[in-house]
Short mmCIF file of C-alpha atoms (C1' of nucleotides) in Angstrom, two decimals:
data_model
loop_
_atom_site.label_atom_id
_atom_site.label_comp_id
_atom_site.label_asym_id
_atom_site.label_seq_id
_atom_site.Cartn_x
_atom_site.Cartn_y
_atom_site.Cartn_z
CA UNK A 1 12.46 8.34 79.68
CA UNK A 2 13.78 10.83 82.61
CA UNK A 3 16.90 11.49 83.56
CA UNK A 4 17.79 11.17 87.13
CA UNK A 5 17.71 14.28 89.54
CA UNK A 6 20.47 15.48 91.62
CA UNK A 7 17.84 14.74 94.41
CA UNK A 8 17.86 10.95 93.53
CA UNK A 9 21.48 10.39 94.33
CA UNK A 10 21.37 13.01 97.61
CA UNK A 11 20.54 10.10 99.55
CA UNK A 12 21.91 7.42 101.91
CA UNK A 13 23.86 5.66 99.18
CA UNK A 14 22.87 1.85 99.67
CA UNK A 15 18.98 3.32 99.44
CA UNK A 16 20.23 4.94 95.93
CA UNK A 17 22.31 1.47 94.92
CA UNK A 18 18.93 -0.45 95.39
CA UNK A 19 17.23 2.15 93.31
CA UNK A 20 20.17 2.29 90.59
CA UNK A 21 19.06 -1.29 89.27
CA UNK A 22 17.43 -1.07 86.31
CA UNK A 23 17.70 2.17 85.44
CA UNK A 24 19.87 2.92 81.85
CA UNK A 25 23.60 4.46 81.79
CA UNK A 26 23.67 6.44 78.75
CA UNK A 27 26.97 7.50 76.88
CA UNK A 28 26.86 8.74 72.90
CA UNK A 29 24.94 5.69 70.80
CA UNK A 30 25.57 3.37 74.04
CA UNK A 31 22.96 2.05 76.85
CA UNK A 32 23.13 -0.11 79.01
CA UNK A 33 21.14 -2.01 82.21
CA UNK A 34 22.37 -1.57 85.25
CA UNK A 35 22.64 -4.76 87.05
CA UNK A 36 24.91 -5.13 90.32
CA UNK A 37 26.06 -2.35 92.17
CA UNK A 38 27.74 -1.61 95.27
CA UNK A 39 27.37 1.49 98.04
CA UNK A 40 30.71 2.84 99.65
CA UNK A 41 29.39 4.59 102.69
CA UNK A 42 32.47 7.05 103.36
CA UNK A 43 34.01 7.79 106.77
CA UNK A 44 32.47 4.68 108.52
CA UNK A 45 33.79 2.43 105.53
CA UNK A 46 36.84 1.42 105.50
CA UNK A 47 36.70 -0.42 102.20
CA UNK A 48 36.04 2.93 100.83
CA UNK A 49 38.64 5.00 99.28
CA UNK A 50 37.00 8.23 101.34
CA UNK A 51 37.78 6.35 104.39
CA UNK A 52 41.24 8.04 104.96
CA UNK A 53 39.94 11.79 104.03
CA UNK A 54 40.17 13.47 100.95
CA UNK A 55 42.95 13.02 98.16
CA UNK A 56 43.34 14.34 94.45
CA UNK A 57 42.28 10.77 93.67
CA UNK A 58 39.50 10.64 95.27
CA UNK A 59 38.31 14.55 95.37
CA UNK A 60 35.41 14.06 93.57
CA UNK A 61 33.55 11.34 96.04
CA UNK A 62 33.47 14.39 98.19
CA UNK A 63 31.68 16.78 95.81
CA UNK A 64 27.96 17.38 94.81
CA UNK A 65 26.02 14.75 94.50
CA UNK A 66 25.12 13.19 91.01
CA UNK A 67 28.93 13.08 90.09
CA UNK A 68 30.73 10.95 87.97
CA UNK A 69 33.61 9.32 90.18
CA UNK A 70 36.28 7.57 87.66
CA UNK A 71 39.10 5.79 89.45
CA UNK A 72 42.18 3.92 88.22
CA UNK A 73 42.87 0.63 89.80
CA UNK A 74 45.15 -1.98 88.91
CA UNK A 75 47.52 -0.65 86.57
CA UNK A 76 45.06 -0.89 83.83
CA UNK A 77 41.76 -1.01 84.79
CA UNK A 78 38.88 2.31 85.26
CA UNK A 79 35.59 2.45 87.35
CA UNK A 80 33.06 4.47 88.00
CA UNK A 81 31.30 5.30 90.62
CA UNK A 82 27.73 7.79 90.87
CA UNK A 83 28.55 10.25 94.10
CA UNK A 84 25.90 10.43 96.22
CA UNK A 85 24.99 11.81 99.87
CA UNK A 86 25.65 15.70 101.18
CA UNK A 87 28.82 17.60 100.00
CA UNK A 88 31.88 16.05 101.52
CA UNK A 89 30.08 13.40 102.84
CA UNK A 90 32.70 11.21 100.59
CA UNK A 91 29.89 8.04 99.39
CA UNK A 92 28.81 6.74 96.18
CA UNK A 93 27.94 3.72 94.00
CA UNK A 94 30.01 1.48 92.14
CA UNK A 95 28.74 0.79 88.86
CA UNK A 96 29.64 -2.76 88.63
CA UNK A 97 27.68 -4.36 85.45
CA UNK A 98 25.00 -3.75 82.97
CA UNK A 99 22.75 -5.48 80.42
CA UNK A 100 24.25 -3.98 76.97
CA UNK A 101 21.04 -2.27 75.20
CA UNK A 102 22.17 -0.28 72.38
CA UNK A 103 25.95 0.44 70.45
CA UNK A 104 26.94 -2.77 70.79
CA UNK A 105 29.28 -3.01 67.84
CA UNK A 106 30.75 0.22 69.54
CA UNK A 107 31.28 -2.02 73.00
CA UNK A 108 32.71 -4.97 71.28
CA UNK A 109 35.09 -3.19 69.19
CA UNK A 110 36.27 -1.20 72.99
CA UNK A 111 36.73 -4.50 74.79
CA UNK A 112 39.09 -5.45 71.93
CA UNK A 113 37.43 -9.20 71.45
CA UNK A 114 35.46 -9.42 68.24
CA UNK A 115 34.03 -12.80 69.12
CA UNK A 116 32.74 -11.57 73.30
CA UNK A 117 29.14 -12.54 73.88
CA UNK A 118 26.70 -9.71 75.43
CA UNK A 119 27.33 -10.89 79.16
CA UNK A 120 30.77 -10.47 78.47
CA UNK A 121 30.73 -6.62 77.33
CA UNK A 122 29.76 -5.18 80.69
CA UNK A 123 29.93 -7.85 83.66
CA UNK A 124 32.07 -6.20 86.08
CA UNK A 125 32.92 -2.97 87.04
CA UNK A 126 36.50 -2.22 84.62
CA UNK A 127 34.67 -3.77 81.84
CA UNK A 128 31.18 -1.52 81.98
CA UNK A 129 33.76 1.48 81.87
CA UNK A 130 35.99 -0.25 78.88
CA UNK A 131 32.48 -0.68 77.02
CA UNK A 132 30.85 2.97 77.60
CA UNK A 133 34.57 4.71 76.92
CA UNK A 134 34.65 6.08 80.86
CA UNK A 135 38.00 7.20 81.67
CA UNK A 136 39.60 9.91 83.45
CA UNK A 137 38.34 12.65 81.46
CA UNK A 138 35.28 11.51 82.71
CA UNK A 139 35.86 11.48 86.25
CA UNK A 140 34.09 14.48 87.95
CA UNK A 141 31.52 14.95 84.84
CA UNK A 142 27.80 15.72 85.88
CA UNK A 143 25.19 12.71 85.95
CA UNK A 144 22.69 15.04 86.26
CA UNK A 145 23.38 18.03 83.43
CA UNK A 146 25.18 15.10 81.33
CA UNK A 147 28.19 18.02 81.16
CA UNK A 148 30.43 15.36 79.26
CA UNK A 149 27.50 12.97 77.51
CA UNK A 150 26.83 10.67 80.23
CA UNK A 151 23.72 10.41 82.15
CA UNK A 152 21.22 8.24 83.67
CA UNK A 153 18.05 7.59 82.98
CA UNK A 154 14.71 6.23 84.06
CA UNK A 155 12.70 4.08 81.50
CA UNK A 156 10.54 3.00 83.42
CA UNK A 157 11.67 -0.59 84.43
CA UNK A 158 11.34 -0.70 87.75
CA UNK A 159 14.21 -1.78 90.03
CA UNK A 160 13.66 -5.21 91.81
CA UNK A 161 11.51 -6.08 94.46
CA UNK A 162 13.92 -8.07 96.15
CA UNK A 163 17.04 -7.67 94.98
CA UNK A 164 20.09 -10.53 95.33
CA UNK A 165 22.57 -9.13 98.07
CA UNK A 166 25.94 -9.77 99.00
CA UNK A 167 29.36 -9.15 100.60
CA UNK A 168 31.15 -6.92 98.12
CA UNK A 169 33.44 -8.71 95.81
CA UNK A 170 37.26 -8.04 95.80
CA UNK A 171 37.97 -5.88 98.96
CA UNK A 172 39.88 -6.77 102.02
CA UNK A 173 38.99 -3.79 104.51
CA UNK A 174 35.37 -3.47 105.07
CA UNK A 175 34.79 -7.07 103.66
CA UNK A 176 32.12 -8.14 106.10
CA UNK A 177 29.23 -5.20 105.24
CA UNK A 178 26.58 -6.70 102.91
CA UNK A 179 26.32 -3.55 100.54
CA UNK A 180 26.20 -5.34 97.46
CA UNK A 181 22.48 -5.61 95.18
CA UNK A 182 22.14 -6.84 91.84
CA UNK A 183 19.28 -8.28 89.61
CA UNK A 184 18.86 -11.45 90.40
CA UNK A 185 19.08 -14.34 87.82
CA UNK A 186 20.89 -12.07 84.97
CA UNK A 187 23.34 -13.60 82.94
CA UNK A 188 24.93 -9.84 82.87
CA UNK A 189 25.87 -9.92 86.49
CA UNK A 190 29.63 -9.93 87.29
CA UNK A 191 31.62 -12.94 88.56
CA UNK A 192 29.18 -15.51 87.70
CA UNK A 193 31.74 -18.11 88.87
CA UNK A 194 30.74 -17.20 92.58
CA UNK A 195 27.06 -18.09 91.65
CA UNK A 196 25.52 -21.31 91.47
CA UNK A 197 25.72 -22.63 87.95
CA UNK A 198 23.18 -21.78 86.08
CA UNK A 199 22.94 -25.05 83.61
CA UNK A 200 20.90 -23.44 80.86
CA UNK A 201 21.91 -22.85 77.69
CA UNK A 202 22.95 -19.13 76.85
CA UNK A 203 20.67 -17.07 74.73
CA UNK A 204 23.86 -14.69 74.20
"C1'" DA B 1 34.30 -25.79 85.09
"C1'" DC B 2 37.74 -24.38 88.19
"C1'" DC B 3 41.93 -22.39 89.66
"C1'" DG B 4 46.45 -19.89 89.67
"C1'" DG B 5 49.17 -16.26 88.24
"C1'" DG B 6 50.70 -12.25 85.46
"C1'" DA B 7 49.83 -7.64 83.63
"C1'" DT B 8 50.50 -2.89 84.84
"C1'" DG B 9 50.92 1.77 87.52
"C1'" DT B 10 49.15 4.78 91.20
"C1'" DT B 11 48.73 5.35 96.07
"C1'" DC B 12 49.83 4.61 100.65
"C1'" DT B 13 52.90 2.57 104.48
"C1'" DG C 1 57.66 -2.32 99.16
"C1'" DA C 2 52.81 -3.75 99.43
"C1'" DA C 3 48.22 -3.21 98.32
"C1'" DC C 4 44.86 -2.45 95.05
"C1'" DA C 5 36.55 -1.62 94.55
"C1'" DT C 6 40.21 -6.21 87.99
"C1'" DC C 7 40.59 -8.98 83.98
"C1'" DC C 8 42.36 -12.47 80.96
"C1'" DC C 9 44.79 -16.46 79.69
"C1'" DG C 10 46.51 -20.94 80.09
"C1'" DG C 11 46.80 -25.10 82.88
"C1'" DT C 12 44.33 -29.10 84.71
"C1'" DG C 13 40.36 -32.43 85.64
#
DNA sequence: ACCGGGATGTTCT
DNA sequence: GAACATCCCGGTG
């Protein structure tokens, strides 16, 4: 069990997305699996919200690397994002869904459903955030020194050997770039309606 | 199972 | 005013 090093995430950010799958988000008595992920690569992306140059929003994308970037989106909805790359460089990783491991009861009660199954708790990027409490006061924390309680860790799961890849899901600018991995065949994977139907009965 | 639309507010045109 | 790195509910087949 290691935490991640601020060298890990100082790279080309869809080599750290592969390399994010699998490894454990940690906040208080919850963990949980990343699964799917997606890399925003900056000033060449414009379905990245450093495309247009730095903003207050945004600020932190363009910091060290091995921050926590916490967005607002939607009226209602956080995500969070690992920075990664050279000092305003402006790229990072969505965290878009995890495999609950530990808290839970914490999760379910968070997401506001008491009857949710586990695939429901963290399948997409605004609920993995709902789940693991990330808001704004999280949003420029350090993955790396866990400043406000969150890190990441490595348990030694490896990620994937060939991991499922994608479009990413839900943008209009920057649609066509393939910088979406995930685990392939989890049931914790977001937007499972885009997937062919898996016709097995659910263990959770 | 699939689809359509509403919620809700910050940011940018 | 429109868009937005989303989610949930209720309709229909």
């Amino acid at each position: 069990m290691k935490v991640l090093e601020r060298d890990f995430y100082a790279r080309d950010p869809k080599t750290v997305a592969k390399q994010l799958l699998n490894k454990v988000i940690l906040h208080g008595e919850c963990a949980a699996r990343l699964v799917e992920v997606e890399a925003y690569c900056g000033a060449i992306d414009p379905g990245s919200h450093a495309f247009r140059g730095k903003t207050p929003r945004n600020a932190t994308m363009f910091g060290p690397a091995g921050g926590l970037y916490v967005y607002f989106t939607y009226g209602m909805h956080w995500c969070a994002n690992a920075v990664c790359g050279d000092v305003d460089e402006g790229v990072a990783v969505l965290l878009r869904a995890a495999e609950p491991l530990l808290g839970l009861d914490s999760m379910r009660e968070r997401r506001g459903r008491a009857a949710l199954r586990d695939r429901d708790l963290c399948s997409g990027p605004a609920k993995l955030c709902q789940a693991l409490a990330l808001d704004r006061a999280f949003d420029g924390s350090d993955l790396v020194t866990g400043d406000r309680g969150v890190v990441i860790v490595d348990d030694g799961v490896r990620p994937p050997r060939r991991p499922g890849n994608s479009v990413r899901i839900g943008l209009r600018a920057g649609a066509e770039h393939p910088w979406r991995w995930f685990v392939d065949g989890s049931e914790h994977v977001s937007n499972l309606k885009l997937r062919p139907a898996s016709r097995r009965p659910a263990s959770s």
